[in-house]
GROMACS .gro file of C-alpha atoms in nm:
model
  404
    1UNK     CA    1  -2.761   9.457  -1.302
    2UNK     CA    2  -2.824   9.349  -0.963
    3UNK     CA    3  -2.886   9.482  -0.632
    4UNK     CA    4  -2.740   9.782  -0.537
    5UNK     CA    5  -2.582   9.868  -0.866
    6UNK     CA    6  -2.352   9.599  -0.865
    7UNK     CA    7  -2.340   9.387  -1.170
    8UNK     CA    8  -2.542   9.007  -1.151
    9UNK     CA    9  -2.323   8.743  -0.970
   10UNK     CA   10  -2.346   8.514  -1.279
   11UNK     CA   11  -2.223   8.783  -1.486
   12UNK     CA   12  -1.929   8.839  -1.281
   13UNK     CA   13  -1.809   8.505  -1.232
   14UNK     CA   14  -1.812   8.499  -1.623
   15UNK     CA   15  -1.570   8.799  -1.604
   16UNK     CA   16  -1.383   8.644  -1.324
   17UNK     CA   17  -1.304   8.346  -1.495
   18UNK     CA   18  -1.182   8.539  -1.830
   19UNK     CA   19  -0.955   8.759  -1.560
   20UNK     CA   20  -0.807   8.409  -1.359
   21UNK     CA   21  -0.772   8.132  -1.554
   22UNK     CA   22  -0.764   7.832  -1.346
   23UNK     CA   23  -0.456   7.731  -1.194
   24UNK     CA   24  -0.241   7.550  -0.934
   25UNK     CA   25  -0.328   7.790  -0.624
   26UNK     CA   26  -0.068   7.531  -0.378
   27UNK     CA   27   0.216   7.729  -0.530
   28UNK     CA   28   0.295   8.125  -0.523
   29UNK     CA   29   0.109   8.281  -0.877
   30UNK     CA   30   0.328   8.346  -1.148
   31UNK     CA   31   0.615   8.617  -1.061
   32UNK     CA   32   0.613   8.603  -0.709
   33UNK     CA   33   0.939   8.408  -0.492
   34UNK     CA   34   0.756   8.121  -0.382
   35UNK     CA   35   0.922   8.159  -0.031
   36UNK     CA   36   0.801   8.573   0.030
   37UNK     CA   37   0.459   8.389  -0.131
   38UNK     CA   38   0.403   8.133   0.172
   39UNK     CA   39   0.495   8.422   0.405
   40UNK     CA   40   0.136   8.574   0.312
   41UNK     CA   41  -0.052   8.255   0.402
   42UNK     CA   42  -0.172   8.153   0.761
   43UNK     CA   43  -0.087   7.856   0.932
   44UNK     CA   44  -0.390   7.631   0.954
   45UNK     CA   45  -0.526   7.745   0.614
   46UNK     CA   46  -0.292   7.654   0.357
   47UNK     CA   47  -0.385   7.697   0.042
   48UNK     CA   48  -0.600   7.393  -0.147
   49UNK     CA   49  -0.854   7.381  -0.446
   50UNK     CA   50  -1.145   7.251  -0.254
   51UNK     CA   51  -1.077   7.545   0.010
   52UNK     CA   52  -1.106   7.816  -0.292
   53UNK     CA   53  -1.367   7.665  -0.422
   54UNK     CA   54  -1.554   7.690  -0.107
   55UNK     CA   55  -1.471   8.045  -0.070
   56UNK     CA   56  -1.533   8.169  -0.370
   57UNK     CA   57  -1.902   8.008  -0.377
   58UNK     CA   58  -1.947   8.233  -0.061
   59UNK     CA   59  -1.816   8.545  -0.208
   60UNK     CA   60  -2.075   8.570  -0.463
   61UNK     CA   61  -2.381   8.423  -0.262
   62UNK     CA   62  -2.594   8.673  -0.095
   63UNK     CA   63  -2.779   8.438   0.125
   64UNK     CA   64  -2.505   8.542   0.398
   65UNK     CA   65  -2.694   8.916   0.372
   66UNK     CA   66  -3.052   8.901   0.611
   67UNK     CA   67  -3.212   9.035   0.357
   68UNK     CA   68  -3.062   8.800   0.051
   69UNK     CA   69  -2.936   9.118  -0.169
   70UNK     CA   70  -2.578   9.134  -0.079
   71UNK     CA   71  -2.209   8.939  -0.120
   72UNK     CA   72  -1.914   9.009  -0.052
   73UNK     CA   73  -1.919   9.097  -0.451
   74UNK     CA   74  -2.211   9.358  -0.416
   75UNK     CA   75  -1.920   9.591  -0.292
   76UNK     CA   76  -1.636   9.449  -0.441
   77UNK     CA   77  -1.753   9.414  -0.773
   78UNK     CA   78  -1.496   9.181  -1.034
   79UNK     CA   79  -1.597   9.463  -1.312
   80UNK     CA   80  -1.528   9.749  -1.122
   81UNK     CA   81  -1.220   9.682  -0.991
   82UNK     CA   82  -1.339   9.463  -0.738
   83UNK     CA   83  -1.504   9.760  -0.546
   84UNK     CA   84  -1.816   9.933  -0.613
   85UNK     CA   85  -1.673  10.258  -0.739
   86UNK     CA   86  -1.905  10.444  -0.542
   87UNK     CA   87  -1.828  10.697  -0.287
   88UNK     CA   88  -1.960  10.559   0.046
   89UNK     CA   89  -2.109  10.118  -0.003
   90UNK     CA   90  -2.453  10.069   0.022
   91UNK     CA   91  -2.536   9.730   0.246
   92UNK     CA   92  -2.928   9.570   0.321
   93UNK     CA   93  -3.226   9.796   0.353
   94UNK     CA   94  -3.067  10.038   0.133
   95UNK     CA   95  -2.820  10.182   0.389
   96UNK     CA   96  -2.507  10.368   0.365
   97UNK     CA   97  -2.193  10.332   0.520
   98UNK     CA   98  -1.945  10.595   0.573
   99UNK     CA   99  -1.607  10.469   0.472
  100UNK     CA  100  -1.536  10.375   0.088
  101UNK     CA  101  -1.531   9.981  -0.063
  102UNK     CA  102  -1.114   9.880  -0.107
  103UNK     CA  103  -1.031   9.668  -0.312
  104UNK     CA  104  -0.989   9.298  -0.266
  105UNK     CA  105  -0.722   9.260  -0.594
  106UNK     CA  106  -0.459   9.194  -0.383
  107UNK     CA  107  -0.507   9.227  -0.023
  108UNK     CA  108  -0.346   8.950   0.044
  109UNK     CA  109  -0.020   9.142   0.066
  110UNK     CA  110  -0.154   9.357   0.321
  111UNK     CA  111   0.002   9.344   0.665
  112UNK     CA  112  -0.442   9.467   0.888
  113UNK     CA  113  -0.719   9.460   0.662
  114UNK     CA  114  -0.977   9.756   0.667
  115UNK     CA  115  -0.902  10.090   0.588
  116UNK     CA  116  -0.819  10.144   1.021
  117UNK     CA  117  -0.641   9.836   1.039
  118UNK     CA  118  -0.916   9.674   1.289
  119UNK     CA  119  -0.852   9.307   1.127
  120UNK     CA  120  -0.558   9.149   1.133
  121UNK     CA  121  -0.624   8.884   0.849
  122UNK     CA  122  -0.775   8.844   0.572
  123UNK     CA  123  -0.972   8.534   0.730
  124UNK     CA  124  -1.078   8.731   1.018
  125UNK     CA  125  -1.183   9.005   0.777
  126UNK     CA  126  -1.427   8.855   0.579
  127UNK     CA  127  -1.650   8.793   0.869
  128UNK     CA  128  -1.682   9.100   0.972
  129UNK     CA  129  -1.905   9.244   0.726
  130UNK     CA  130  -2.128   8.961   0.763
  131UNK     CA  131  -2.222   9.092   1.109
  132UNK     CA  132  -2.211   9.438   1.033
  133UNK     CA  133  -2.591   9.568   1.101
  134UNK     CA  134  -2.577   9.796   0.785
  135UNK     CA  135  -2.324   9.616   0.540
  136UNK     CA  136  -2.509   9.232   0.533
  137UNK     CA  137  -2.712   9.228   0.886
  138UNK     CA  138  -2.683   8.910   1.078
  139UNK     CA  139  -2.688   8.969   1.440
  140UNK     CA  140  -2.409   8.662   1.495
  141UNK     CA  141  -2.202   8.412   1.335
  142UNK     CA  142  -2.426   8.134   1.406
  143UNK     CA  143  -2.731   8.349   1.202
  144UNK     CA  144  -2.518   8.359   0.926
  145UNK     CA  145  -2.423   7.993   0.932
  146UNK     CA  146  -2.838   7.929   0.967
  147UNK     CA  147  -2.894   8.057   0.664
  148UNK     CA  148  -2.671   7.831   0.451
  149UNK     CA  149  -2.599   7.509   0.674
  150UNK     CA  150  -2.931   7.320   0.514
  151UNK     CA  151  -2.798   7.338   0.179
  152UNK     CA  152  -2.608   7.010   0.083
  153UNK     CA  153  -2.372   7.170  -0.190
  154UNK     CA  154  -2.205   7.321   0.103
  155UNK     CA  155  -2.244   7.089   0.306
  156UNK     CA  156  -2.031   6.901   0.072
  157UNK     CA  157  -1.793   7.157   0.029
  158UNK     CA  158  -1.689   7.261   0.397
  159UNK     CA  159  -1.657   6.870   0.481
  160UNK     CA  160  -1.431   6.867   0.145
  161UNK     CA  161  -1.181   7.155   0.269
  162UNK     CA  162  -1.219   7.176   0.625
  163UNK     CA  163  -1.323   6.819   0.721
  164UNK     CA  164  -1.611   6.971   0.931
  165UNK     CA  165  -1.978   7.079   0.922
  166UNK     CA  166  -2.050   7.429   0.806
  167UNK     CA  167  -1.983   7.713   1.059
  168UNK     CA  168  -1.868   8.055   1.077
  169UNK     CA  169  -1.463   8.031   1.133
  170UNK     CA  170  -1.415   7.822   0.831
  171UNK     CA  171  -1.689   8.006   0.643
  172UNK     CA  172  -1.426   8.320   0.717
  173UNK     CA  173  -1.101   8.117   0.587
  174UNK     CA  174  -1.239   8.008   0.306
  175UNK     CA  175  -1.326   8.332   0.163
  176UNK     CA  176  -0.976   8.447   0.261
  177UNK     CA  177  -0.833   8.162   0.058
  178UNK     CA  178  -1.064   8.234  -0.254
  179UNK     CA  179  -0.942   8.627  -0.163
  180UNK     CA  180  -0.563   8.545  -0.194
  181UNK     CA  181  -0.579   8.445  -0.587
  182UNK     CA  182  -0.694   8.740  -0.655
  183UNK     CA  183  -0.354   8.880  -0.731
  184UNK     CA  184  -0.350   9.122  -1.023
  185UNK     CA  185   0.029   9.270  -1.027
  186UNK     CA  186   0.136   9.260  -1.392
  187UNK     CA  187   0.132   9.674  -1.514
  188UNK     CA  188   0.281   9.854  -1.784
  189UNK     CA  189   0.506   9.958  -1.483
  190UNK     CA  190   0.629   9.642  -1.348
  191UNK     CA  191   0.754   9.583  -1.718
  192UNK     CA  192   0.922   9.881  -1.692
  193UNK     CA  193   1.077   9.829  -1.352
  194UNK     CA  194   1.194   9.497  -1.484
  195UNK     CA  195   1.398   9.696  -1.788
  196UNK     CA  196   1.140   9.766  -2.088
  197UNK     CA  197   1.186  10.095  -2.126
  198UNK     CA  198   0.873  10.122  -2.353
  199UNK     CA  199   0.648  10.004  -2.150
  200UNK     CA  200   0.556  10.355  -2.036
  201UNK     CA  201   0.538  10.691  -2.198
  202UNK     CA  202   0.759  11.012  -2.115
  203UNK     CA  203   0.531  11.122  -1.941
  204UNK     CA  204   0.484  10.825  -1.689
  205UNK     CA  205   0.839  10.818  -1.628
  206UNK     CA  206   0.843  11.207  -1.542
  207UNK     CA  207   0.567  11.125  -1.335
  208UNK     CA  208   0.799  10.869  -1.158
  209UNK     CA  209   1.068  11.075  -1.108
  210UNK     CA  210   0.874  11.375  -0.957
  211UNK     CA  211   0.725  11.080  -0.749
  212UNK     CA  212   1.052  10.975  -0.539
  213UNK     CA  213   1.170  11.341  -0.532
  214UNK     CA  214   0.990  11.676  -0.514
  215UNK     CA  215   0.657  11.532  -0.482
  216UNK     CA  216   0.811  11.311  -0.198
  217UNK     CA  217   0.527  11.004  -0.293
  218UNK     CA  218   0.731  10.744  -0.190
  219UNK     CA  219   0.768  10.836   0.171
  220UNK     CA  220   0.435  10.677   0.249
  221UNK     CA  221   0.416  10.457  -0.145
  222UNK     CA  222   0.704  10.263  -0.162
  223UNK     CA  223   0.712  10.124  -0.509
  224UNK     CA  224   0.931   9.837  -0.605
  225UNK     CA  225   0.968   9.507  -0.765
  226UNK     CA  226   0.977   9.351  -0.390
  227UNK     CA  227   0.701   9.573  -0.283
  228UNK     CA  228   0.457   9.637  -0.582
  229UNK     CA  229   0.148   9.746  -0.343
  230UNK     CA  230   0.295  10.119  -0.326
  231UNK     CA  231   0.192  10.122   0.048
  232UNK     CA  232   0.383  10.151   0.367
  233UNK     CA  233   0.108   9.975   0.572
  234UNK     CA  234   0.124  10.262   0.819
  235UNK     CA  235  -0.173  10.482   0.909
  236UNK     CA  236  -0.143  10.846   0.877
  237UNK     CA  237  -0.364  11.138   0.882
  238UNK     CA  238  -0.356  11.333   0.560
  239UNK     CA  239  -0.648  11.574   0.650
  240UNK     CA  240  -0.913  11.453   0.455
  241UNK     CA  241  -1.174  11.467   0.775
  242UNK     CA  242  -1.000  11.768   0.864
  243UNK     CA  243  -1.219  11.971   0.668
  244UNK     CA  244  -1.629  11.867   0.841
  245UNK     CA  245  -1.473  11.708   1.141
  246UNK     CA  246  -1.430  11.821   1.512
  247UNK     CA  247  -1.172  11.531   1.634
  248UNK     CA  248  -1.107  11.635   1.994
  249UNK     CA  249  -1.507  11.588   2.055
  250UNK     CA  250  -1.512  11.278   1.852
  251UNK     CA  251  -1.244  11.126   2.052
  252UNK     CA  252  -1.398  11.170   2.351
  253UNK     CA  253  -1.737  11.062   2.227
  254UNK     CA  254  -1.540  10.749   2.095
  255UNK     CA  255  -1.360  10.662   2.402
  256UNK     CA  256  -1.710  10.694   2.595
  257UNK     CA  257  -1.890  10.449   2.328
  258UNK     CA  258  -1.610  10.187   2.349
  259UNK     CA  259  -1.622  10.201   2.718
  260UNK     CA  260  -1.976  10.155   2.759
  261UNK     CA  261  -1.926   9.859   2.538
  262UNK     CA  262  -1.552   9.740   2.438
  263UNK     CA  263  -1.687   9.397   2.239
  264UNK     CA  264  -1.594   9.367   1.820
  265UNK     CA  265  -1.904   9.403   1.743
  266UNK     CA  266  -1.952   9.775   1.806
  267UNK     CA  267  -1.639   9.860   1.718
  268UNK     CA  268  -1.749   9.721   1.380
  269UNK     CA  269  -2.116   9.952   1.415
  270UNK     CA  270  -1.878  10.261   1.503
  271UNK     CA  271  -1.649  10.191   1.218
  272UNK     CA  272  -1.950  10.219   0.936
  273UNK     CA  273  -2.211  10.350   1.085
  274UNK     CA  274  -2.146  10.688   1.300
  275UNK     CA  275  -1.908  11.035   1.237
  276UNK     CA  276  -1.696  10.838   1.484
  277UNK     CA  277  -1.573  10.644   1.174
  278UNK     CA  278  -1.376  10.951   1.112
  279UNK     CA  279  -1.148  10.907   1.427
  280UNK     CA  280  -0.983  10.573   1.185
  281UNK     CA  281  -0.727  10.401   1.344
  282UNK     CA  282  -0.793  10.554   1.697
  283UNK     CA  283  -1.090  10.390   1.725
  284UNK     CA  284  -0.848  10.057   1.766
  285UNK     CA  285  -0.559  10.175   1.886
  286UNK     CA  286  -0.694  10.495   2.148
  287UNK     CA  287  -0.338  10.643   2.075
  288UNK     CA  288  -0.399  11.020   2.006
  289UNK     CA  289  -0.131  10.996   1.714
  290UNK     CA  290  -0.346  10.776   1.551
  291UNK     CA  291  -0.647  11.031   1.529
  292UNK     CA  292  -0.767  11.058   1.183
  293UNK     CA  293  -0.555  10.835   1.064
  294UNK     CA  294  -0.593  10.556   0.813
  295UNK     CA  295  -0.400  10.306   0.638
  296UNK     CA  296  -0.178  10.410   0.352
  297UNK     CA  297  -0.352  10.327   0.014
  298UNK     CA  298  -0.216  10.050  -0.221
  299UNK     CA  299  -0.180  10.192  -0.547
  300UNK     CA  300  -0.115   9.852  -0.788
  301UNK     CA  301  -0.440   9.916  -1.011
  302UNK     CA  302  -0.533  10.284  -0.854
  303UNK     CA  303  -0.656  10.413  -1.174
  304UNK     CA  304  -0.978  10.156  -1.155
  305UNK     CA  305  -1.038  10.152  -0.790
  306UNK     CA  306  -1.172  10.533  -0.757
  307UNK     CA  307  -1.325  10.764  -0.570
  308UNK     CA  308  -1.069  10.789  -0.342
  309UNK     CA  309  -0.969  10.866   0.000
  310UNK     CA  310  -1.121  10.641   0.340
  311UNK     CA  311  -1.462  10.844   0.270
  312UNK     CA  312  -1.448  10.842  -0.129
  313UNK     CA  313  -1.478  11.212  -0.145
  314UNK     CA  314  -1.195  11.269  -0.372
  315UNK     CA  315  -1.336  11.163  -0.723
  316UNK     CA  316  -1.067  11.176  -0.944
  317UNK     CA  317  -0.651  11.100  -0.909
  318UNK     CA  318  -0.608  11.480  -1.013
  319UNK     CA  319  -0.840  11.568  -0.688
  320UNK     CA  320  -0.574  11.357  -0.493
  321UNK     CA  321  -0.284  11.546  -0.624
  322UNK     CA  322  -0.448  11.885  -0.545
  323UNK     CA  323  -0.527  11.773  -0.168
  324UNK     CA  324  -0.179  11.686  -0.147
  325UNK     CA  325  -0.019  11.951  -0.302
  326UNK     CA  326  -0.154  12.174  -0.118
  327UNK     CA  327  -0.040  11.979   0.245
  328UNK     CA  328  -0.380  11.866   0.282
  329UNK     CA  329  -0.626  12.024   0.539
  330UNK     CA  330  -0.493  12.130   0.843
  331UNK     CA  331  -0.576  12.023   1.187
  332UNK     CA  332  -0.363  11.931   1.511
  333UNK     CA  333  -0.306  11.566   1.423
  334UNK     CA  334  -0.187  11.613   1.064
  335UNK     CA  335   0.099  11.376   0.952
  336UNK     CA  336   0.419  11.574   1.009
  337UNK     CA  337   0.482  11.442   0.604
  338UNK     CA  338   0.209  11.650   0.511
  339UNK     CA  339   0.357  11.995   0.343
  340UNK     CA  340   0.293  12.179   0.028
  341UNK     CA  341   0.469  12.054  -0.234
  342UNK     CA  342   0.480  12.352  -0.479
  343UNK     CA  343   0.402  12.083  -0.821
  344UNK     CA  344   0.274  12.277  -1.150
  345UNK     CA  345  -0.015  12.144  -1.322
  346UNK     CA  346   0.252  11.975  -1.582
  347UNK     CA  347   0.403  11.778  -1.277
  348UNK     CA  348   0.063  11.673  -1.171
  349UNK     CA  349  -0.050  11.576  -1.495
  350UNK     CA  350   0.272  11.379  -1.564
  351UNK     CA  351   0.253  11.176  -1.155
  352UNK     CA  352  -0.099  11.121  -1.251
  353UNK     CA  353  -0.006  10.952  -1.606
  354UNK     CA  354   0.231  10.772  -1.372
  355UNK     CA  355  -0.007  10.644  -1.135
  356UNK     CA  356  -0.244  10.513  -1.426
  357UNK     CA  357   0.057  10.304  -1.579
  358UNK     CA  358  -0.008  10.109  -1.230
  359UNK     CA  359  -0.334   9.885  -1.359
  360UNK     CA  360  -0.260   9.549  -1.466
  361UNK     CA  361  -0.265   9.436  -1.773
  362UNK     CA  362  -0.578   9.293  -1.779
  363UNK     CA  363  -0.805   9.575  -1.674
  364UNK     CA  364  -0.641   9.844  -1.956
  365UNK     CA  365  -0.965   9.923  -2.133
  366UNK     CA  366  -1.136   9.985  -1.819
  367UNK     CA  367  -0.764  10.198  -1.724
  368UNK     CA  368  -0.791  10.408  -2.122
  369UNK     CA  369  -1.221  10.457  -1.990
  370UNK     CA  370  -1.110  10.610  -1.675
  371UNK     CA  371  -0.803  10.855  -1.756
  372UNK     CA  372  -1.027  10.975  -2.000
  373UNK     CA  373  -1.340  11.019  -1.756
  374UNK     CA  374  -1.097  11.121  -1.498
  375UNK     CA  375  -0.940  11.396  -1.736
  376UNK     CA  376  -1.285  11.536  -1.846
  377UNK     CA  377  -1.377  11.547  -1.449
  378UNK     CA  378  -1.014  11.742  -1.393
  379UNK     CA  379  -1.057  11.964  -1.705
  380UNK     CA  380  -1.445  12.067  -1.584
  381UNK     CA  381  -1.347  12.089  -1.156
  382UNK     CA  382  -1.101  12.109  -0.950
  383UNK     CA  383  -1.271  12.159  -0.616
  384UNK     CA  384  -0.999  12.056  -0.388
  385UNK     CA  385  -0.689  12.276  -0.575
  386UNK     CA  386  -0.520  12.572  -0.349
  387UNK     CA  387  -0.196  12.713  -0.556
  388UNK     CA  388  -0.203  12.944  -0.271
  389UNK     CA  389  -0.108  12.652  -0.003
  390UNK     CA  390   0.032  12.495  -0.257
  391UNK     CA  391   0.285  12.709  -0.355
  392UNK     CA  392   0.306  12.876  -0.022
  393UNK     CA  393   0.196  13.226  -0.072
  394UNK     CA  394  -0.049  13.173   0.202
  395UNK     CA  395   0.018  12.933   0.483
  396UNK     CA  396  -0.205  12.707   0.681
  397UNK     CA  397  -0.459  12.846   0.960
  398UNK     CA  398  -0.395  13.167   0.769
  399UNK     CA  399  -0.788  13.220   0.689
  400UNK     CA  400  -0.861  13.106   1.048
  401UNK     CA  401  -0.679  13.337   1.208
  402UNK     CA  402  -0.791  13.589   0.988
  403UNK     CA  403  -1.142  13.536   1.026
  404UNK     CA  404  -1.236  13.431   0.701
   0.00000   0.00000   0.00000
């Protein structure tokens, strides 16, 4: 075990290479139309083995922390789904974030990176954190580049896929080239989408049923063989701040912050480190729609990649049925989507064996670990379940109003 609970780096590049066996990464990996493939890579950083190579040295080296205890893999662990499973991440000195770890299995099919969209590459992305006082705590790029541009393996290795000296844009690209093999889209549901009707039990296919009709998933989770992430790559507030949070006062107190100082930089410090990281994609856009919201989650692989929800309060995927069956919480900027959706424990139970028929292939022993962890969890708490909302015998702002 290493720092921060994550496991060592050596041990996870052992896993890593028993999950991606190498491969040509100047073509599209296996299943995907080579010409959709090249629509998800940037000009100027095409895909080449040396540039992989490069990145994936600096996703697992935690010399580009201040303190030397973090990578990018502290928090996006390869043996827990390539996030830290944890509710909020935990970054140098011991400090904790606010928002929950994504995953990096692929995010290189999403349209903004970040959970509030702030990034609009992957590239651009993976620098971020770098710079983030309470995720790996250099004060600047150049910092960052200090603390690795002495050592001549990487030396080597940036003049090898970049044709330059180390230094902080190509340290970004690189990492967002070893970040788009990590494509893991090869479920017991893709086999069934593609016509193996075994490939998932009765219940999963109830569970996908109920999903693109009364339970009205797919508004927000498309789910198709074109579009396997199960996101919309929208934002939307589904109330989960809704229930500590006062947004009109945050809002203002945001708007005030990012006056006094507009640069990246403390944009990033809002994002992680104050309750202003509840205002989500506000904080970029300053649209009042966009209060509270945050970016649709993918679900490929949704069954490994918990707690859930921007702030990882929701621990288990029958917690995230319950907030949604019962509308979620309500508040004045709630997604008009958002309604009670009347679903019987049954139903749940059969979307939920649904959503756990997501996980690739590869991961299915850590899938089996957590329905069954997740099921104990459900069968001991439901903390978050309302059949009241949820099957509208009361209706929201009800207790409010009343006083309660």
């Amino acid at each position: 075990m290493a720092e921060h609970g994550a496991a060592s780096m050596d041990y996870q590049l052992a896993e890593l290479t028993k999950l991606l066996p190498e491969r040509d990464v100047t073509v599209a990996p296996p299943g995907f139309d080579p010409v959709v493939w090249q629509a998800f890579i940037p000009e100027g950083n095409e895909m080449t083995p040396e540039r992989v190579e490069l990145g994936k040295k600096l996703y697992f080296d935690k010399r580009l922390s201040r303190d030397g205890t973090v990578s990018c893999a502290t928090c996006h662990d390869v043996t827990r789904g390539f996030t830290d499973q944890r509710r909020v991440s935990e970054g140098i000195h011991r400090q904790f974030g606010r928002r929950n770890a994504p995953t990096t299995m692929n995010a290189v099919l999403l349209q903004t990176l970040f959970l509030d969209g702030r990034a609009p590459t992957l590239d651009h992305q993976a620098r971020l954190p770098i710079i983030n006082p309470i995720e790996m705590g250099f004060p600047d790029g150049a910092a960052a580049v200090k603390a690795i541009a002495g050592d001549p393996e990487y030396q080597r290795l940036f003049r090898a896929a970049y044709g330059a000296d180390v230094n902080y844009e190509s340290l970004g690209h690189a990492i967002g080239a070893f970040e788009r093999t990590l494509v893991f889209t090869h479920s017991p549901f893709s086999r069934f989408l593609s016509g193996d009707e075994n490939a998932i039990s009765a219940d999963a296919k109830a569970g996908w049923r109920l999903f693109n009709e009364k339970a009205r998933c797919v508004t927000c989770h498309p789910m198709n063989l074109s579009n396997p992430l199960g996101s919309d790559n929208r934002f939307h507030n589904i109330g989960v701040s809704a229930r500590h949070q006062d947004f009109e006062q945050l809002a203002r107190t945001g708007l005030k912050a990012l006056a006094e100082d507009p640069t990246e930089q403390k944009l990033e410090e809002i994002a992680l480190n104050t309750d202003m990281s509840e205002l989500g994609r506000f904080m970029v856009t300053k649209n009042r729609s966009d209060i509270g919201a945050f970016r649709t989650s993918m679900l490929l692989n949704i069954g490994i990649t918990q707690p859930y929800m921007h702030d990882g309060t929701l621990e288990t995927l029958w917690d995230v049925m319950d907030h949604y069956n019962k509308g979620g919480e309500p508040n004045a900027f709630l997604d008009g989507a958002m309604e009670p959706l009347a679903l019987d424990d049954g139903e749940i139970d059969q979307i939920v064996a649904f959503l756990f028929s997501l996980t690739d292939d590869r991961f299915s022993a850590q899938n089996q670990q957590q329905l069954e962890t997740q099921y104990d969890k459900a069968q001991a708490n439901r903390p978050f379940r309302d059949d009241e909302l949820a099957f509208r015998q009361k209706i929201a702002f009800e207790d409010r109003i009343s006083g309660k």
